[in-house]
Amino acid sequence: MGASSGPRRLSGMQKQVLALYRGFLRAARSKPAEERKQIESVVCSEFRKNSKQVDRKNFIYIEYLLRRGKKQLDQLKSPDTVGLSSLSVDSS
Amino acid sequence: MATGLIRRAISRVQVTSQAARLLVGRSHASDAKAQPVESKPNLKSFQIYRWNPDNPGKPELQEYKIDLKECGPMVLDALIKIKNEIDPSLTFRRSCREGICGSCAMNIDGCNGLACLTKISSDSESTITPLPHMFVIKDLVVDMTNFYNQYKSIEPWLKRKTPAPTPGKEIPQSKSDRAKLDGMYECILCACCSTSCPSYWWNPESYLGPAALLHANRWIMDSRDEYTQERLDAINDEFKLYRCHTILNCSRACPKGLNPGKHIQNIKRLELSS
C-alpha cells in the first residue's frame, strides 16, 4: 500500500493551526452549554472550510488567518463574552 | 513580511476628465479663438501595494495615474482621489488629515511618514507601501497590536506613592520640570520610528522600539511620577532597551520632528547611574 500509518510529521504551521483549534474548543468549554454547542459548530465548520479551500502553500494567507483567529480567541476567552454567531455573505 | 514577494502588475487606469475635454475643445477651427487654452494634465503614476485577504495571492504593486493639477498637494489627497474616482477598494487608515492623529502612517518612496504631511514629490513615479516589517491586514493597513501592547507594557500613566500635596487639586510642577517633557509628549504613536528601526525589524516582540522607549523616558523624566526607579528597572533588560544600537533611523523618520534616539540615550545614561 505505501500509506504512512502511525504518527504523521506536522509542520510548525500545522501545529499552530491545531493549537488554535484546541484553544477555541477549550474556550468553548468555559461558556454555558447552549452557547458551547454553537461555538463548537461555528469554529468546526470554519476550520473545515478553510482546510479544504486554502492552498497548503499559501503561507501569507494562513498566517493572516492564524493572526485573525488568535485575536478572535482572545476576545472569546474574556469572561464578558457570552457567545458567538457567524453570518456568511455571498460575494457574488 | 510580504515585502519580498512583490510583483509588479501594471494596470494602467487613466483619469479621463482633462484629456477628454481637451480633444473635444479643439474640434472646430472657427471656435478656436473663443475657447480658453486648455492646459495639459500633469500625470504622475503611483505604485501602490495591494493585498486582499479575501482573494489571497501574492501582494502586488498596482499602478494608478493621477493628474496633479486636480489633486491636493499631499499624498493623502492622492490616495483619497484614487479611492473616490478610480479604485474604491483601495484600503488605508486616515482620520485628521493634519498630522496629529497618526493613522495614515505609511512608507512613501522608501521613507516612513504620514501621508497627510508628505507632499507629493514632483518625480514621475512614487511608490507607496505599508509600514515595513509589519503584518499586513489589507492593502496599506497594518496590524498595530504588538506596537500598542509594547506601549501598554511601559505603564504610561502617572504613578505615585504619596498622595497629592493638596488633595483634589493638580500636582504642582515647575515650568522647568514641565519643559523637560517637551519633545516627548508630542508623540502621536504613529509607529513611523519603530518601523524604521532595523533592530525593531529583527526583534519586534522583544525589543520595545523607539516609540515605547520615548514614552518610557517621558514618564521617567516626569517630576510628578514617583516610580522612577521601578520604571528604570522594568526596562533595564538586554532585549527591551539594549537592542538599540543608536542606528538613529527613528529620529530621521519621525514626522513630528521628535528625536527618540536622544531620549533612549538619556534612559541608558540614567540606567548607568542607578
CSV table of C-alpha atoms in Angstrom, one decimal:
chain,number,residue,atom,x,y,z
A,1,MET,CA,0.0,0.0,0.0
A,2,GLY,CA,2.7,2.5,1.0
A,3,ALA,CA,0.3,4.7,3.1
A,4,SER,CA,2.1,6.0,6.2
A,5,SER,CA,0.3,4.8,9.3
A,6,GLY,CA,1.5,5.9,12.7
A,7,PRO,CA,2.2,9.5,13.8
A,8,ARG,CA,2.5,11.9,10.8
A,9,ARG,CA,5.0,14.7,11.0
A,10,LEU,CA,3.2,18.0,11.3
A,11,SER,CA,4.9,21.2,10.2
A,12,GLY,CA,5.2,24.2,12.6
A,13,MET,CA,2.3,26.0,10.9
A,14,GLN,CA,0.1,22.9,11.1
A,15,LYS,CA,0.8,22.7,14.8
A,16,GLN,CA,-0.1,26.3,15.2
A,17,VAL,CA,-3.4,25.8,13.4
A,18,LEU,CA,-4.2,22.7,15.6
A,19,ALA,CA,-3.2,24.6,18.7
A,20,LEU,CA,-5.6,27.4,17.8
A,21,TYR,CA,-8.4,24.9,17.2
A,22,ARG,CA,-7.7,23.4,20.6
A,23,GLY,CA,-7.7,26.8,22.2
A,24,PHE,CA,-11.1,27.6,20.7
A,25,LEU,CA,-12.6,24.3,21.9
A,26,ARG,CA,-11.1,24.9,25.4
A,27,ALA,CA,-12.6,28.4,25.5
A,28,ALA,CA,-15.9,27.0,24.4
A,29,ARG,CA,-15.9,24.7,27.4
A,30,SER,CA,-16.0,27.6,29.8
A,31,LYS,CA,-19.2,29.0,28.3
A,32,PRO,CA,-22.8,28.0,29.1
A,33,ALA,CA,-23.9,24.7,27.4
A,34,GLU,CA,-26.2,26.0,24.6
A,35,GLU,CA,-23.6,28.6,23.6
A,36,ARG,CA,-20.9,26.0,23.7
A,37,LYS,CA,-22.5,23.9,21.0
A,38,GLN,CA,-23.0,27.0,18.8
A,39,ILE,CA,-19.3,28.0,19.3
A,40,GLU,CA,-18.1,24.5,18.5
A,41,SER,CA,-20.2,24.2,15.3
A,42,VAL,CA,-19.1,27.6,14.0
A,43,VAL,CA,-15.4,27.0,14.8
A,44,CYS,CA,-15.5,23.5,13.4
A,45,SER,CA,-17.2,24.5,10.1
A,46,GLU,CA,-14.8,27.5,9.6
A,47,PHE,CA,-11.7,25.3,10.1
A,48,ARG,CA,-13.0,22.6,7.9
A,49,LYS,CA,-13.9,25.0,5.1
A,50,ASN,CA,-10.5,26.7,5.3
A,51,SER,CA,-8.7,23.3,5.3
A,52,LYS,CA,-10.3,22.4,2.0
A,53,GLN,CA,-10.3,25.7,0.3
A,54,VAL,CA,-6.9,27.2,1.3
A,55,ASP,CA,-3.9,26.1,-0.6
A,56,ARG,CA,-1.3,24.5,1.8
A,57,LYS,CA,1.5,26.5,0.4
A,58,ASN,CA,-0.3,29.9,0.7
A,59,PHE,CA,1.7,30.8,3.8
A,60,ILE,CA,0.8,34.5,3.8
A,61,TYR,CA,-2.9,33.8,3.9
A,62,ILE,CA,-2.6,31.0,6.5
A,63,GLU,CA,-0.5,33.3,8.8
A,64,TYR,CA,-3.2,36.1,8.3
A,65,LEU,CA,-5.9,33.6,9.3
A,66,LEU,CA,-3.9,32.5,12.3
A,67,ARG,CA,-3.4,36.1,13.5
A,68,ARG,CA,-7.1,36.8,13.0
A,69,GLY,CA,-8.0,33.6,14.8
A,70,LYS,CA,-5.7,34.4,17.8
A,71,LYS,CA,-7.4,37.8,18.2
A,72,GLN,CA,-10.8,36.3,18.0
A,73,LEU,CA,-9.8,33.7,20.5
A,74,ASP,CA,-8.6,36.4,23.0
A,75,GLN,CA,-11.9,38.1,22.7
A,76,LEU,CA,-13.8,34.8,23.2
A,77,LYS,CA,-11.7,33.9,26.3
A,78,SER,CA,-12.7,37.1,28.1
A,79,PRO,CA,-15.4,36.3,30.7
A,80,ASP,CA,-17.6,39.1,29.4
A,81,THR,CA,-18.1,37.3,26.1
A,82,VAL,CA,-21.2,35.2,26.3
A,83,GLY,CA,-21.2,33.5,22.9
A,84,LEU,CA,-20.6,33.9,19.2
A,85,SER,CA,-22.5,33.6,16.0
A,86,SER,CA,-21.5,33.8,12.4
A,87,LEU,CA,-23.0,35.4,9.3
A,88,SER,CA,-21.9,34.4,5.8
A,89,VAL,CA,-22.2,36.9,3.0
A,90,ASP,CA,-22.1,35.6,-0.6
A,91,SER,CA,-19.6,37.6,-2.5
A,92,SER,CA,-21.1,37.4,-6.0
B,1,MET,CA,6.6,40.2,6.0
B,2,ALA,CA,5.5,40.1,2.4
B,3,THR,CA,7.8,42.7,1.0
B,4,GLY,CA,10.0,40.1,-0.6
B,5,LEU,CA,7.1,38.8,-2.7
B,6,ILE,CA,6.0,42.0,-4.5
B,7,ARG,CA,5.4,41.5,-8.2
B,8,ARG,CA,4.6,44.5,-10.4
B,9,ALA,CA,1.1,44.2,-12.0
B,10,ILE,CA,0.9,47.1,-14.4
B,11,SER,CA,-2.8,48.0,-14.9
B,12,ARG,CA,-2.9,51.4,-16.4
B,13,VAL,CA,-6.0,53.3,-15.3
B,14,GLN,CA,-6.2,56.8,-16.6
B,15,VAL,CA,-8.0,59.8,-15.2
B,16,THR,CA,-10.0,60.8,-18.2
B,17,SER,CA,-11.6,64.2,-17.4
B,18,GLN,CA,-8.9,66.6,-18.5
B,19,ALA,CA,-7.8,64.6,-21.6
B,20,ALA,CA,-11.3,64.1,-23.0
B,21,ARG,CA,-12.2,67.7,-22.6
B,22,LEU,CA,-9.0,68.7,-24.4
B,23,LEU,CA,-9.9,66.6,-27.5
B,24,VAL,CA,-13.5,67.9,-27.8
B,25,GLY,CA,-12.4,71.5,-27.4
B,26,ARG,CA,-10.1,71.5,-30.4
B,27,SER,CA,-12.6,70.0,-32.9
B,28,HIS,CA,-13.8,73.2,-34.6
B,29,ALA,CA,-11.3,75.7,-36.1
B,30,SER,CA,-13.9,78.5,-36.1
B,31,ASP,CA,-14.4,78.2,-32.4
B,32,ALA,CA,-10.7,78.2,-31.7
B,33,LYS,CA,-10.4,81.9,-30.8
B,34,ALA,CA,-13.4,81.7,-28.4
B,35,GLN,CA,-12.0,78.7,-26.5
B,36,PRO,CA,-9.8,79.3,-23.5
B,37,VAL,CA,-6.4,77.5,-23.7
B,38,GLU,CA,-6.7,74.1,-22.0
B,39,SER,CA,-3.7,73.1,-20.0
B,40,LYS,CA,-2.1,69.6,-20.4
B,41,PRO,CA,-2.7,67.3,-17.4
B,42,ASN,CA,0.3,66.8,-15.2
B,43,LEU,CA,0.2,63.0,-14.8
B,44,LYS,CA,2.1,61.2,-12.1
B,45,SER,CA,1.9,57.4,-11.5
B,46,PHE,CA,1.6,55.9,-8.1
B,47,GLN,CA,2.7,52.3,-7.5
B,48,ILE,CA,0.6,51.2,-4.5
B,49,TYR,CA,1.0,48.0,-2.6
B,50,ARG,CA,-2.2,45.9,-2.8
B,51,TRP,CA,-3.1,42.6,-1.0
B,52,ASN,CA,-6.6,41.4,-0.4
B,53,PRO,CA,-7.2,38.8,2.3
B,54,ASP,CA,-10.5,37.8,0.6
B,55,ASN,CA,-8.7,36.9,-2.6
B,56,PRO,CA,-5.4,36.0,-1.2
B,57,GLY,CA,-2.5,35.6,-3.6
B,58,LYS,CA,0.8,37.3,-3.8
B,59,PRO,CA,0.9,41.0,-2.9
B,60,GLU,CA,1.4,43.3,-5.9
B,61,LEU,CA,2.2,46.9,-6.8
B,62,GLN,CA,-0.7,48.4,-8.7
B,63,GLU,CA,-0.2,51.5,-10.8
B,64,TYR,CA,-2.5,54.5,-10.7
B,65,LYS,CA,-2.1,57.7,-12.8
B,66,ILE,CA,-3.3,60.9,-11.2
B,67,ASP,CA,-3.4,64.4,-12.7
B,68,LEU,CA,-1.6,66.5,-10.1
B,69,LYS,CA,-3.4,69.6,-11.3
B,70,GLU,CA,-6.7,68.3,-10.0
B,71,CYS,CA,-5.3,66.9,-6.7
B,72,GLY,CA,-4.3,68.4,-3.4
B,73,PRO,CA,-0.6,68.6,-2.6
B,74,MET,CA,-0.3,65.8,-0.1
B,75,VAL,CA,-0.1,62.1,-0.7
B,76,LEU,CA,-3.2,61.5,1.3
B,77,ASP,CA,-5.1,63.7,-1.2
B,78,ALA,CA,-3.9,61.5,-4.0
B,79,LEU,CA,-4.9,58.3,-2.1
B,80,ILE,CA,-8.4,59.7,-1.5
B,81,LYS,CA,-8.7,60.8,-5.1
B,82,ILE,CA,-7.7,57.3,-6.3
B,83,LYS,CA,-10.2,55.8,-3.9
B,84,ASN,CA,-13.0,58.1,-4.9
B,85,GLU,CA,-12.5,58.1,-8.7
B,86,ILE,CA,-10.5,55.1,-9.8
B,87,ASP,CA,-10.5,52.2,-7.3
B,88,PRO,CA,-12.8,52.2,-4.3
B,89,SER,CA,-11.3,49.0,-3.0
B,90,LEU,CA,-8.0,50.7,-2.0
B,91,THR,CA,-7.8,50.5,1.8
B,92,PHE,CA,-5.9,52.7,4.1
B,93,ARG,CA,-6.2,54.3,7.5
B,94,ARG,CA,-6.8,58.1,7.8
B,95,SER,CA,-8.5,60.5,10.2
B,96,CYS,CA,-7.4,64.0,10.9
B,97,ARG,CA,-5.7,64.9,7.6
B,98,GLU,CA,-3.5,67.3,9.6
B,99,GLY,CA,-0.7,65.2,11.1
B,100,ILE,CA,-2.0,64.9,14.6
B,101,CYS,CA,-3.7,61.5,14.8
B,102,GLY,CA,-1.0,59.3,13.3
B,103,SER,CA,-3.4,57.0,11.4
B,104,CYS,CA,-2.1,57.5,7.9
B,105,ALA,CA,1.5,56.4,8.6
B,106,MET,CA,2.9,54.5,5.6
B,107,ASN,CA,6.1,54.1,3.6
B,108,ILE,CA,6.3,56.7,0.8
B,109,ASP,CA,9.2,56.3,-1.6
B,110,GLY,CA,11.2,54.3,0.9
B,111,CYS,CA,10.7,56.7,3.9
B,112,ASN,CA,8.2,56.3,6.7
B,113,GLY,CA,5.9,59.2,7.2
B,114,LEU,CA,2.4,60.5,7.5
B,115,ALA,CA,0.5,60.6,4.2
B,116,CYS,CA,-1.3,63.8,5.2
B,117,LEU,CA,2.0,65.6,5.9
B,118,THR,CA,4.1,64.2,2.9
B,119,LYS,CA,3.9,66.4,-0.2
B,120,ILE,CA,3.6,64.6,-3.5
B,121,SER,CA,7.1,64.7,-5.0
B,122,SER,CA,7.5,66.1,-8.5
B,123,ASP,CA,9.1,62.8,-9.8
B,124,SER,CA,7.1,61.0,-12.4
B,125,GLU,CA,6.6,57.9,-10.2
B,126,SER,CA,6.0,57.3,-6.5
B,127,THR,CA,5.9,54.0,-4.5
B,128,ILE,CA,3.6,53.7,-1.6
B,129,THR,CA,3.8,50.6,0.6
B,130,PRO,CA,2.7,49.9,4.2
B,131,LEU,CA,5.0,50.3,7.2
B,132,PRO,CA,7.9,47.9,6.8
B,133,HIS,CA,8.1,44.6,8.7
B,134,MET,CA,4.5,44.9,10.0
B,135,PHE,CA,1.9,42.2,9.3
B,136,VAL,CA,-0.5,43.4,6.6
B,137,ILE,CA,-4.2,43.2,7.2
B,138,LYS,CA,-5.3,44.6,3.9
B,139,ASP,CA,-3.5,46.9,1.3
B,140,LEU,CA,-1.9,49.7,3.3
B,141,VAL,CA,-3.5,48.7,6.7
B,142,VAL,CA,-1.1,47.0,9.1
B,143,ASP,CA,-1.5,45.2,12.4
B,144,MET,CA,-0.5,47.5,15.2
B,145,THR,CA,-1.5,45.3,18.2
B,146,ASN,CA,2.1,44.4,19.0
B,147,PHE,CA,3.1,48.1,18.9
B,148,TYR,CA,0.3,49.1,21.2
B,149,ASN,CA,0.9,46.2,23.6
B,150,GLN,CA,4.5,47.4,23.9
B,151,TYR,CA,3.3,50.9,24.7
B,152,LYS,CA,0.9,49.5,27.3
B,153,SER,CA,3.7,47.4,28.9
B,154,ILE,CA,5.7,50.5,30.0
B,155,GLU,CA,2.6,51.7,32.1
B,156,PRO,CA,2.2,55.1,30.5
B,157,TRP,CA,0.3,56.7,33.4
B,158,LEU,CA,1.2,58.7,36.4
B,159,LYS,CA,2.1,56.5,39.4
B,160,ARG,CA,2.6,58.0,42.9
B,161,LYS,CA,3.4,56.5,46.3
B,162,THR,CA,2.3,59.6,48.3
B,163,PRO,CA,-1.0,61.3,47.8
B,164,ALA,CA,-1.1,64.7,46.1
B,165,PRO,CA,0.1,67.6,48.3
B,166,THR,CA,-3.3,69.4,48.1
B,167,PRO,CA,-5.8,66.6,47.7
B,168,GLY,CA,-8.3,67.1,44.9
B,169,LYS,CA,-6.1,69.7,43.2
B,170,GLU,CA,-3.4,69.2,40.5
B,171,ILE,CA,0.1,68.1,41.5
B,172,PRO,CA,2.2,71.3,41.1
B,173,GLN,CA,5.1,71.2,38.7
B,174,SER,CA,7.6,73.9,38.0
B,175,LYS,CA,8.0,75.4,34.5
B,176,SER,CA,11.5,74.0,34.1
B,177,ASP,CA,10.3,70.5,35.1
B,178,ARG,CA,7.5,70.8,32.6
B,179,ALA,CA,10.0,71.9,30.0
B,180,LYS,CA,11.8,68.6,30.5
B,181,LEU,CA,8.8,66.8,28.8
B,182,ASP,CA,9.0,68.9,25.7
B,183,GLY,CA,10.0,66.7,22.7
B,184,MET,CA,8.4,63.6,24.3
B,185,TYR,CA,4.7,64.4,25.0
B,186,GLU,CA,4.1,65.4,21.3
B,187,CYS,CA,4.5,61.7,20.2
B,188,ILE,CA,1.3,60.6,18.3
B,189,LEU,CA,2.1,56.9,18.3
B,190,CYS,CA,2.2,56.8,14.5
B,191,ALA,CA,4.8,54.0,14.6
B,192,CYS,CA,6.9,55.6,11.9
B,193,CYS,CA,10.0,55.5,14.1
B,194,SER,CA,9.7,51.9,15.4
B,195,THR,CA,9.0,50.5,11.9
B,196,SER,CA,12.1,52.3,10.6
B,197,CYS,CA,14.4,50.8,13.1
B,198,PRO,CA,16.3,47.7,11.7
B,199,SER,CA,16.8,46.5,15.3
B,200,TYR,CA,13.0,46.5,15.7
B,201,TRP,CA,12.6,44.6,12.4
B,202,TRP,CA,14.7,41.8,13.7
B,203,ASN,CA,13.3,41.6,17.2
B,204,PRO,CA,9.7,43.1,17.2
B,205,GLU,CA,8.5,41.0,20.1
B,206,SER,CA,11.3,41.5,22.5
B,207,TYR,CA,12.7,45.0,21.7
B,208,LEU,CA,10.3,47.7,22.8
B,209,GLY,CA,11.1,50.1,19.9
B,210,PRO,CA,11.9,53.8,19.9
B,211,ALA,CA,8.2,54.9,20.3
B,212,ALA,CA,7.7,52.9,23.5
B,213,LEU,CA,11.1,53.9,24.9
B,214,LEU,CA,10.4,57.6,24.1
B,215,HIS,CA,7.2,57.3,26.2
B,216,ALA,CA,9.1,55.4,28.9
B,217,ASN,CA,11.5,58.3,29.1
B,218,ARG,CA,8.6,60.7,29.2
B,219,TRP,CA,7.3,59.1,32.4
B,220,ILE,CA,10.8,58.7,33.8
B,221,MET,CA,11.5,62.4,33.4
B,222,ASP,CA,8.1,63.5,34.7
B,223,SER,CA,8.8,65.1,38.1
B,224,ARG,CA,5.3,64.2,39.4
B,225,ASP,CA,5.9,60.5,38.9
B,226,GLU,CA,7.3,58.7,41.9
B,227,TYR,CA,8.0,55.3,40.5
B,228,THR,CA,11.1,56.4,38.5
B,229,GLN,CA,13.4,53.7,39.8
B,230,GLU,CA,10.9,50.9,39.2
B,231,ARG,CA,10.3,52.2,35.7
B,232,LEU,CA,14.1,52.2,35.0
B,233,ASP,CA,14.4,48.6,36.4
B,234,ALA,CA,11.5,47.4,34.3
B,235,ILE,CA,13.2,48.2,31.0
B,236,ASN,CA,16.7,47.6,32.1
B,237,ASP,CA,16.8,44.4,30.1
B,238,GLU,CA,19.1,43.3,27.3
B,239,PHE,CA,16.3,43.0,24.9
B,240,LYS,CA,13.8,45.7,25.9
B,241,LEU,CA,16.3,48.5,25.9
B,242,TYR,CA,19.7,47.4,24.8
B,243,ARG,CA,18.7,46.2,21.3
B,244,CYS,CA,19.1,49.9,20.5
B,245,HIS,CA,22.4,50.4,18.7
B,246,THR,CA,21.9,54.1,18.0
B,247,ILE,CA,21.1,53.5,14.4
B,248,LEU,CA,19.0,56.7,14.6
B,249,ASN,CA,16.7,55.9,11.8
B,250,CYS,CA,13.9,56.7,14.2
B,251,SER,CA,14.8,60.4,14.5
B,252,ARG,CA,15.1,60.6,10.7
B,253,ALA,CA,11.7,59.1,10.2
B,254,CYS,CA,9.7,61.0,12.9
B,255,PRO,CA,7.0,63.1,11.1
B,256,LYS,CA,6.6,65.3,14.1
B,257,GLY,CA,10.4,66.1,14.3
B,258,LEU,CA,11.0,64.3,17.6
B,259,ASN,CA,14.3,62.7,18.5
B,260,PRO,CA,13.6,59.2,20.0
B,261,GLY,CA,17.3,58.3,19.8
B,262,LYS,CA,18.3,61.1,22.1
B,263,HIS,CA,15.8,60.1,24.7
B,264,ILE,CA,16.8,56.4,24.5
B,265,GLN,CA,20.4,57.7,25.2
B,266,ASN,CA,19.0,59.5,28.2
B,267,ILE,CA,17.5,56.3,29.6
B,268,LYS,CA,20.8,54.5,29.1
B,269,ARG,CA,22.6,57.2,30.9
B,270,LEU,CA,20.1,57.1,33.8
B,271,GLU,CA,20.5,53.3,33.9
B,272,LEU,CA,24.2,53.6,34.3
B,273,SER,CA,23.9,55.9,37.3
B,274,SER,CA,21.2,54.0,39.1
